[in-house]
């Protein structure tokens, strides 16, 4: 996040209005909610996790092994309870 000088950016009347509340301090102005990205969208990790979970569900559904949840937990280095949440979700 880049620090910007308000008197270089804001109009004088708006700067005067803001100075009524904050003088000489730092003020964070968040992005509008509609322009925010969800967790993992920038890095691509969100799509990786979705693809991994879909693959795990397909392996679970096509598996004939009785302890396939344990095998999936070992294969993906996840806890058994985490694998259960993934394969039993929609």
Short mmCIF file of C-alpha atoms in Angstrom, two decimals:
data_model
loop_
_atom_site.label_atom_id
_atom_site.label_comp_id
_atom_site.label_asym_id
_atom_site.label_seq_id
_atom_site.Cartn_x
_atom_site.Cartn_y
_atom_site.Cartn_z
CA UNK A 1 0.00 0.00 0.00
CA UNK A 2 1.42 3.32 -1.07
CA UNK A 3 1.26 6.37 1.21
CA UNK A 4 -0.07 9.45 -0.56
CA UNK A 5 -0.23 13.09 0.56
CA UNK A 6 -3.86 14.14 0.90
CA UNK A 7 -3.18 17.77 -0.04
CA UNK A 8 -1.80 16.58 -3.38
CA UNK A 9 -4.85 14.42 -4.14
CA UNK A 10 -7.97 15.79 -2.46
CA UNK A 11 -9.73 19.03 -3.32
CA UNK A 12 -9.23 21.78 -0.71
CA UNK A 13 -12.81 21.67 0.61
CA UNK A 14 -12.73 17.88 1.01
CA UNK A 15 -9.34 18.07 2.70
CA UNK A 16 -10.70 20.65 5.16
CA UNK A 17 -13.67 18.37 5.93
CA UNK A 18 -11.38 15.38 6.57
CA UNK A 19 -9.09 17.49 8.77
CA UNK A 20 -12.01 18.07 11.14
CA UNK A 21 -11.75 14.38 12.07
CA UNK A 22 -8.09 13.50 11.50
CA UNK A 23 -5.14 15.88 11.72
CA UNK A 24 -1.61 14.66 11.15
CA UNK A 25 -2.60 11.00 11.42
CA UNK A 26 -2.89 8.11 9.03
CA UNK A 27 -6.22 7.34 7.41
CA UNK A 28 -6.96 4.08 5.58
CA UNK A 29 -9.54 4.30 2.79
CA UNK A 30 -10.75 0.82 1.77
CA UNK A 31 -11.80 -0.21 -1.71
CA UNK A 32 -15.52 -0.40 -2.46
CA UNK A 33 -16.94 -3.83 -1.64
CA UNK A 34 -17.81 -4.59 -5.25
CA UNK A 35 -14.19 -4.17 -6.36
CA UNK A 36 -12.69 -6.41 -3.65
CA UNK A 37 -11.44 -9.84 -4.63
CA UNK A 38 -12.11 -13.01 -2.70
CA UNK A 39 -9.44 -14.95 -0.84
CA UNK A 40 -6.94 -16.59 -3.17
CA UNK A 41 -8.12 -15.00 -6.43
CA UNK A 42 -4.95 -12.97 -7.00
CA UNK A 43 -2.54 -15.83 -6.39
CA UNK A 44 -4.62 -18.55 -8.06
CA UNK A 45 -4.62 -20.65 -4.88
CA UNK A 46 -8.43 -20.59 -4.74
CA UNK A 47 -8.72 -22.32 -8.13
CA UNK A 48 -6.01 -24.81 -7.09
CA UNK A 49 -7.96 -25.78 -3.94
CA UNK A 50 -11.22 -26.11 -5.87
CA UNK A 51 -9.58 -28.36 -8.46
CA UNK A 52 -7.89 -30.45 -5.75
CA UNK A 53 -11.19 -30.87 -3.90
CA UNK A 54 -13.03 -31.89 -7.08
CA UNK A 55 -10.33 -34.45 -7.84
CA UNK A 56 -10.59 -35.82 -4.29
CA UNK A 57 -14.38 -36.15 -4.61
CA UNK A 58 -14.07 -38.04 -7.90
CA UNK A 59 -11.44 -40.39 -6.45
CA UNK A 60 -13.65 -41.01 -3.43
CA UNK A 61 -16.73 -41.74 -5.56
CA UNK A 62 -14.90 -44.12 -7.89
CA UNK A 63 -12.92 -45.87 -5.14
CA UNK A 64 -13.75 -49.42 -4.09
CA UNK A 65 -11.42 -49.34 -1.10
CA UNK A 66 -13.16 -49.22 2.27
CA UNK A 67 -10.56 -46.91 3.82
CA UNK A 68 -10.33 -44.52 0.87
CA UNK A 69 -10.68 -41.48 3.14
CA UNK A 70 -7.52 -42.53 4.96
CA UNK A 71 -5.74 -43.05 1.64
CA UNK A 72 -6.83 -39.62 0.39
CA UNK A 73 -5.67 -38.02 3.65
CA UNK A 74 -2.24 -39.61 3.18
CA UNK A 75 -2.06 -38.72 -0.51
CA UNK A 76 -2.96 -35.04 -0.02
CA UNK A 77 -1.33 -34.62 3.42
CA UNK A 78 -4.60 -33.57 5.04
CA UNK A 79 -6.34 -34.59 8.24
CA UNK A 80 -8.96 -37.32 7.94
CA UNK A 81 -11.66 -34.92 9.19
CA UNK A 82 -10.70 -32.38 6.52
CA UNK A 83 -10.99 -35.03 3.80
CA UNK A 84 -14.41 -36.03 5.16
CA UNK A 85 -15.59 -32.42 4.97
CA UNK A 86 -14.40 -32.20 1.36
CA UNK A 87 -15.79 -35.49 0.04
CA UNK A 88 -19.14 -35.24 1.81
CA UNK A 89 -19.78 -31.62 0.75
CA UNK A 90 -21.71 -30.76 -2.38
#
